[in-house]
Amino acid sequence: LSLIARTTSQKEAFRPPRALCRPTLATNVKGKPQQPRRPQATNSSAELSTKLALAAAAGSALALLMPSLPASADMEAGKSVFNQNCTACHMGGRNSVIADRTLDREAIEKYLKGGFTIEAIEYQVSNGKGAMPAWQDILDEDEIKDVAEYVYTTAKADGWPR
């Protein structure tokens, strides 16, 4: 017998199973068709307004508790300024001139006049001290703020590469 004789027709040979061709409804545990559910309203308008007001108050309270960042500080710009100008001496937060004067939080607290603050870092970058040159004639005010924010945030998070 030939292959064609064994099959009734080419059409039947490639027909997908019927279950794949027709849509079915979901069934419940007992096997009965289940209709799609409509969403149920869970909060009245007054409850929703109360919840929104509480969320807004909590957000405002949290904003008051968090330290504010300088409005013009830009972390990506600060990282770029750091990589272009500071890495000759401070690659990875280290110090290639005076080894113990790193950009780690503890070293900044110990050696920087004004301690571990963005303002103290800005002052150091602007005015220099000892072996560190002043950058105020090279970088503009925004670049100094940005790099100070970058150094502060990275040191605070212990984010310098090891």
PDB file of C-alpha atoms in Angstrom:
ATOM      1  CA  LEU A   1       0.000   0.000   0.000  1.00  0.00           C
ATOM      2  CA  SER A   2       1.160   3.480  -0.703  1.00  0.00           C
ATOM      3  CA  LEU A   3       1.328   6.326   1.788  1.00  0.00           C
ATOM      4  CA  ILE A   4      -1.593   8.070   0.097  1.00  0.00           C
ATOM      5  CA  ALA A   5      -3.768   5.009   0.392  1.00  0.00           C
ATOM      6  CA  ARG A   6      -3.213   4.844   4.160  1.00  0.00           C
ATOM      7  CA  THR A   7      -4.440   8.391   4.842  1.00  0.00           C
ATOM      8  CA  THR A   8      -7.978   9.356   4.058  1.00  0.00           C
ATOM      9  CA  SER A   9      -7.044  12.825   2.849  1.00  0.00           C
ATOM     10  CA  GLN A  10      -4.281  15.425   3.115  1.00  0.00           C
ATOM     11  CA  LYS A  11      -6.737  17.789   4.832  1.00  0.00           C
ATOM     12  CA  GLU A  12      -7.439  15.373   7.696  1.00  0.00           C
ATOM     13  CA  ALA A  13      -3.754  14.593   8.155  1.00  0.00           C
ATOM     14  CA  PHE A  14      -2.999  18.221   9.121  1.00  0.00           C
ATOM     15  CA  ARG A  15      -6.165  19.071  11.064  1.00  0.00           C
ATOM     16  CA  PRO A  16      -5.389  20.345  14.593  1.00  0.00           C
ATOM     17  CA  PRO A  17      -7.242  18.730  17.502  1.00  0.00           C
ATOM     18  CA  ARG A  18     -10.700  20.192  18.081  1.00  0.00           C
ATOM     19  CA  ALA A  19      -9.808  21.354  21.593  1.00  0.00           C
ATOM     20  CA  LEU A  20      -7.304  23.786  20.127  1.00  0.00           C
ATOM     21  CA  CYS A  21      -9.831  25.296  17.709  1.00  0.00           C
ATOM     22  CA  ARG A  22     -12.627  26.413  19.995  1.00  0.00           C
ATOM     23  CA  PRO A  23     -12.516  28.773  22.937  1.00  0.00           C
ATOM     24  CA  THR A  24     -13.520  27.425  26.319  1.00  0.00           C
ATOM     25  CA  LEU A  25     -14.750  29.117  29.466  1.00  0.00           C
ATOM     26  CA  ALA A  26     -12.914  28.674  32.720  1.00  0.00           C
ATOM     27  CA  THR A  27     -14.500  26.104  34.980  1.00  0.00           C
ATOM     28  CA  ASN A  28     -15.003  26.130  38.704  1.00  0.00           C
ATOM     29  CA  VAL A  29     -14.012  23.336  41.086  1.00  0.00           C
ATOM     30  CA  LYS A  30     -17.145  21.329  40.222  1.00  0.00           C
ATOM     31  CA  GLY A  31     -16.432  21.561  36.479  1.00  0.00           C
ATOM     32  CA  LYS A  32     -19.238  24.003  35.665  1.00  0.00           C
ATOM     33  CA  PRO A  33     -18.536  26.927  33.309  1.00  0.00           C
ATOM     34  CA  GLN A  34     -17.618  30.070  35.168  1.00  0.00           C
ATOM     35  CA  GLN A  35     -18.489  33.566  33.985  1.00  0.00           C
ATOM     36  CA  PRO A  36     -15.818  36.277  34.182  1.00  0.00           C
ATOM     37  CA  ARG A  37     -16.062  38.314  37.371  1.00  0.00           C
ATOM     38  CA  ARG A  38     -16.542  42.036  37.426  1.00  0.00           C
ATOM     39  CA  PRO A  39     -14.209  44.023  39.671  1.00  0.00           C
ATOM     40  CA  GLN A  40     -15.751  44.838  43.016  1.00  0.00           C
ATOM     41  CA  ALA A  41     -15.456  48.347  44.410  1.00  0.00           C
ATOM     42  CA  THR A  42     -13.751  48.028  47.790  1.00  0.00           C
ATOM     43  CA  ASN A  43     -13.485  51.624  48.953  1.00  0.00           C
ATOM     44  CA  SER A  44     -16.012  54.367  49.074  1.00  0.00           C
ATOM     45  CA  SER A  45     -15.036  57.777  47.795  1.00  0.00           C
ATOM     46  CA  ALA A  46     -14.689  59.073  51.368  1.00  0.00           C
ATOM     47  CA  GLU A  47     -12.426  56.157  52.377  1.00  0.00           C
ATOM     48  CA  LEU A  48     -10.255  56.711  49.322  1.00  0.00           C
ATOM     49  CA  SER A  49      -9.949  60.443  50.057  1.00  0.00           C
ATOM     50  CA  THR A  50      -8.936  59.676  53.638  1.00  0.00           C
ATOM     51  CA  LYS A  51      -6.291  57.182  52.522  1.00  0.00           C
ATOM     52  CA  LEU A  52      -4.883  59.637  49.976  1.00  0.00           C
ATOM     53  CA  ALA A  53      -4.743  62.396  52.589  1.00  0.00           C
ATOM     54  CA  LEU A  54      -2.906  60.102  55.025  1.00  0.00           C
ATOM     55  CA  ALA A  55      -0.438  59.045  52.337  1.00  0.00           C
ATOM     56  CA  ALA A  56       0.255  62.677  51.442  1.00  0.00           C
ATOM     57  CA  ALA A  57       0.795  63.572  55.106  1.00  0.00           C
ATOM     58  CA  ALA A  58       3.158  60.623  55.573  1.00  0.00           C
ATOM     59  CA  GLY A  59       5.110  61.641  52.476  1.00  0.00           C
ATOM     60  CA  SER A  60       5.404  65.214  53.736  1.00  0.00           C
ATOM     61  CA  ALA A  61       6.610  64.031  57.144  1.00  0.00           C
ATOM     62  CA  LEU A  62       9.182  61.760  55.524  1.00  0.00           C
ATOM     63  CA  ALA A  63      10.438  64.612  53.345  1.00  0.00           C
ATOM     64  CA  LEU A  64      10.988  66.723  56.473  1.00  0.00           C
ATOM     65  CA  LEU A  65      12.984  63.958  58.143  1.00  0.00           C
ATOM     66  CA  MET A  66      15.266  63.264  55.190  1.00  0.00           C
ATOM     67  CA  PRO A  67      18.316  65.460  54.670  1.00  0.00           C
ATOM     68  CA  SER A  68      17.875  67.754  51.721  1.00  0.00           C
ATOM     69  CA  LEU A  69      20.247  67.670  48.796  1.00  0.00           C
ATOM     70  CA  PRO A  70      21.425  70.755  46.977  1.00  0.00           C
ATOM     71  CA  ALA A  71      18.956  71.511  44.213  1.00  0.00           C
ATOM     72  CA  SER A  72      21.624  71.844  41.538  1.00  0.00           C
ATOM     73  CA  ALA A  73      23.592  68.701  42.416  1.00  0.00           C
ATOM     74  CA  ASP A  74      23.597  66.123  39.637  1.00  0.00           C
ATOM     75  CA  MET A  75      25.147  62.749  40.464  1.00  0.00           C
ATOM     76  CA  GLU A  76      25.879  61.727  36.870  1.00  0.00           C
ATOM     77  CA  ALA A  77      27.482  65.084  36.129  1.00  0.00           C
ATOM     78  CA  GLY A  78      29.432  64.801  39.400  1.00  0.00           C
ATOM     79  CA  LYS A  79      30.706  61.365  38.457  1.00  0.00           C
ATOM     80  CA  SER A  80      31.764  62.685  35.065  1.00  0.00           C
ATOM     81  CA  VAL A  81      33.595  65.683  36.606  1.00  0.00           C
ATOM     82  CA  PHE A  82      35.276  63.338  39.102  1.00  0.00           C
ATOM     83  CA  ASN A  83      36.395  60.904  36.389  1.00  0.00           C
ATOM     84  CA  GLN A  84      37.768  63.705  34.198  1.00  0.00           C
ATOM     85  CA  ASN A  85      39.516  65.756  36.889  1.00  0.00           C
ATOM     86  CA  CYS A  86      40.027  63.874  40.147  1.00  0.00           C
ATOM     87  CA  THR A  87      41.049  60.337  39.239  1.00  0.00           C
ATOM     88  CA  ALA A  88      44.693  61.276  38.673  1.00  0.00           C
ATOM     89  CA  CYS A  89      45.025  61.375  42.485  1.00  0.00           C
ATOM     90  CA  HIS A  90      41.746  59.851  43.730  1.00  0.00           C
ATOM     91  CA  MET A  91      41.115  56.805  41.502  1.00  0.00           C
ATOM     92  CA  GLY A  92      38.527  54.606  43.232  1.00  0.00           C
ATOM     93  CA  GLY A  93      38.309  56.959  46.224  1.00  0.00           C
ATOM     94  CA  ARG A  94      41.977  56.378  47.141  1.00  0.00           C
ATOM     95  CA  ASN A  95      44.719  59.009  47.400  1.00  0.00           C
ATOM     96  CA  SER A  96      47.908  58.432  45.415  1.00  0.00           C
ATOM     97  CA  VAL A  97      49.719  61.399  47.036  1.00  0.00           C
ATOM     98  CA  ILE A  98      48.980  60.910  50.766  1.00  0.00           C
ATOM     99  CA  ALA A  99      47.737  57.346  51.200  1.00  0.00           C
ATOM    100  CA  ASP A 100      45.689  57.783  54.398  1.00  0.00           C
ATOM    101  CA  ARG A 101      43.772  60.834  53.067  1.00  0.00           C
ATOM    102  CA  THR A 102      41.274  58.797  51.067  1.00  0.00           C
ATOM    103  CA  LEU A 103      37.731  59.716  50.116  1.00  0.00           C
ATOM    104  CA  ASP A 104      36.254  57.189  52.544  1.00  0.00           C
ATOM    105  CA  ARG A 105      33.806  58.632  55.048  1.00  0.00           C
ATOM    106  CA  GLU A 106      36.080  58.030  58.053  1.00  0.00           C
ATOM    107  CA  ALA A 107      39.039  59.791  56.410  1.00  0.00           C
ATOM    108  CA  ILE A 108      36.894  62.749  55.341  1.00  0.00           C
ATOM    109  CA  GLU A 109      35.535  63.075  58.903  1.00  0.00           C
ATOM    110  CA  LYS A 110      39.066  62.926  60.303  1.00  0.00           C
ATOM    111  CA  TYR A 111      41.019  65.129  57.885  1.00  0.00           C
ATOM    112  CA  LEU A 112      38.594  67.566  56.278  1.00  0.00           C
ATOM    113  CA  LYS A 113      37.937  70.861  58.029  1.00  0.00           C
ATOM    114  CA  GLY A 114      34.189  70.892  58.601  1.00  0.00           C
ATOM    115  CA  GLY A 115      33.921  67.101  58.747  1.00  0.00           C
ATOM    116  CA  PHE A 116      31.816  64.872  56.552  1.00  0.00           C
ATOM    117  CA  THR A 117      29.457  67.372  54.908  1.00  0.00           C
ATOM    118  CA  ILE A 118      28.795  68.361  51.326  1.00  0.00           C
ATOM    119  CA  GLU A 119      29.717  71.952  52.170  1.00  0.00           C
ATOM    120  CA  ALA A 120      33.116  70.921  53.581  1.00  0.00           C
ATOM    121  CA  ILE A 121      33.834  68.849  50.472  1.00  0.00           C
ATOM    122  CA  GLU A 122      32.803  71.783  48.239  1.00  0.00           C
ATOM    123  CA  TYR A 123      35.140  74.071  50.193  1.00  0.00           C
ATOM    124  CA  GLN A 124      38.049  71.627  49.857  1.00  0.00           C
ATOM    125  CA  VAL A 125      37.494  71.202  46.113  1.00  0.00           C
ATOM    126  CA  SER A 126      37.198  74.972  45.580  1.00  0.00           C
ATOM    127  CA  ASN A 127      40.121  76.085  47.748  1.00  0.00           C
ATOM    128  CA  GLY A 128      42.410  73.076  47.942  1.00  0.00           C
ATOM    129  CA  LYS A 129      44.754  72.410  50.855  1.00  0.00           C
ATOM    130  CA  GLY A 130      48.263  71.037  51.139  1.00  0.00           C
ATOM    131  CA  ALA A 131      49.006  68.884  48.104  1.00  0.00           C
ATOM    132  CA  MET A 132      45.468  69.267  46.731  1.00  0.00           C
ATOM    133  CA  PRO A 133      45.138  72.142  44.276  1.00  0.00           C
ATOM    134  CA  ALA A 134      42.247  74.626  44.283  1.00  0.00           C
ATOM    135  CA  TRP A 135      39.772  73.927  41.507  1.00  0.00           C
ATOM    136  CA  GLN A 136      37.689  77.122  41.674  1.00  0.00           C
ATOM    137  CA  ASP A 137      39.445  78.606  38.624  1.00  0.00           C
ATOM    138  CA  ILE A 138      39.099  75.377  36.625  1.00  0.00           C
ATOM    139  CA  LEU A 139      35.624  74.079  37.502  1.00  0.00           C
ATOM    140  CA  ASP A 140      32.480  76.197  37.598  1.00  0.00           C
ATOM    141  CA  GLU A 141      30.250  76.388  40.675  1.00  0.00           C
ATOM    142  CA  ASP A 142      27.808  73.736  39.425  1.00  0.00           C
ATOM    143  CA  GLU A 143      30.626  71.302  38.626  1.00  0.00           C
ATOM    144  CA  ILE A 144      32.043  71.779  42.137  1.00  0.00           C
ATOM    145  CA  LYS A 145      28.608  71.165  43.700  1.00  0.00           C
ATOM    146  CA  ASP A 146      28.067  68.106  41.512  1.00  0.00           C
ATOM    147  CA  VAL A 147      31.455  66.527  42.269  1.00  0.00           C
ATOM    148  CA  ALA A 148      31.054  67.268  46.005  1.00  0.00           C
ATOM    149  CA  GLU A 149      27.639  65.565  45.985  1.00  0.00           C
ATOM    150  CA  TYR A 150      29.106  62.593  44.110  1.00  0.00           C
ATOM    151  CA  VAL A 151      32.006  62.210  46.570  1.00  0.00           C
ATOM    152  CA  TYR A 152      29.700  62.640  49.597  1.00  0.00           C
ATOM    153  CA  THR A 153      27.058  60.183  48.373  1.00  0.00           C
ATOM    154  CA  THR A 154      29.600  57.578  47.255  1.00  0.00           C
ATOM    155  CA  ALA A 155      31.527  57.790  50.541  1.00  0.00           C
ATOM    156  CA  LYS A 156      28.322  57.678  52.602  1.00  0.00           C
ATOM    157  CA  ALA A 157      27.224  54.491  50.823  1.00  0.00           C
ATOM    158  CA  ASP A 158      30.728  52.999  51.125  1.00  0.00           C
ATOM    159  CA  GLY A 159      30.534  52.783  47.355  1.00  0.00           C
ATOM    160  CA  TRP A 160      34.166  53.235  46.306  1.00  0.00           C
ATOM    161  CA  PRO A 161      35.502  50.194  44.443  1.00  0.00           C
ATOM    162  CA  ARG A 162      37.893  48.016  46.463  1.00  0.00           C
TER     163      ARG A 162
END
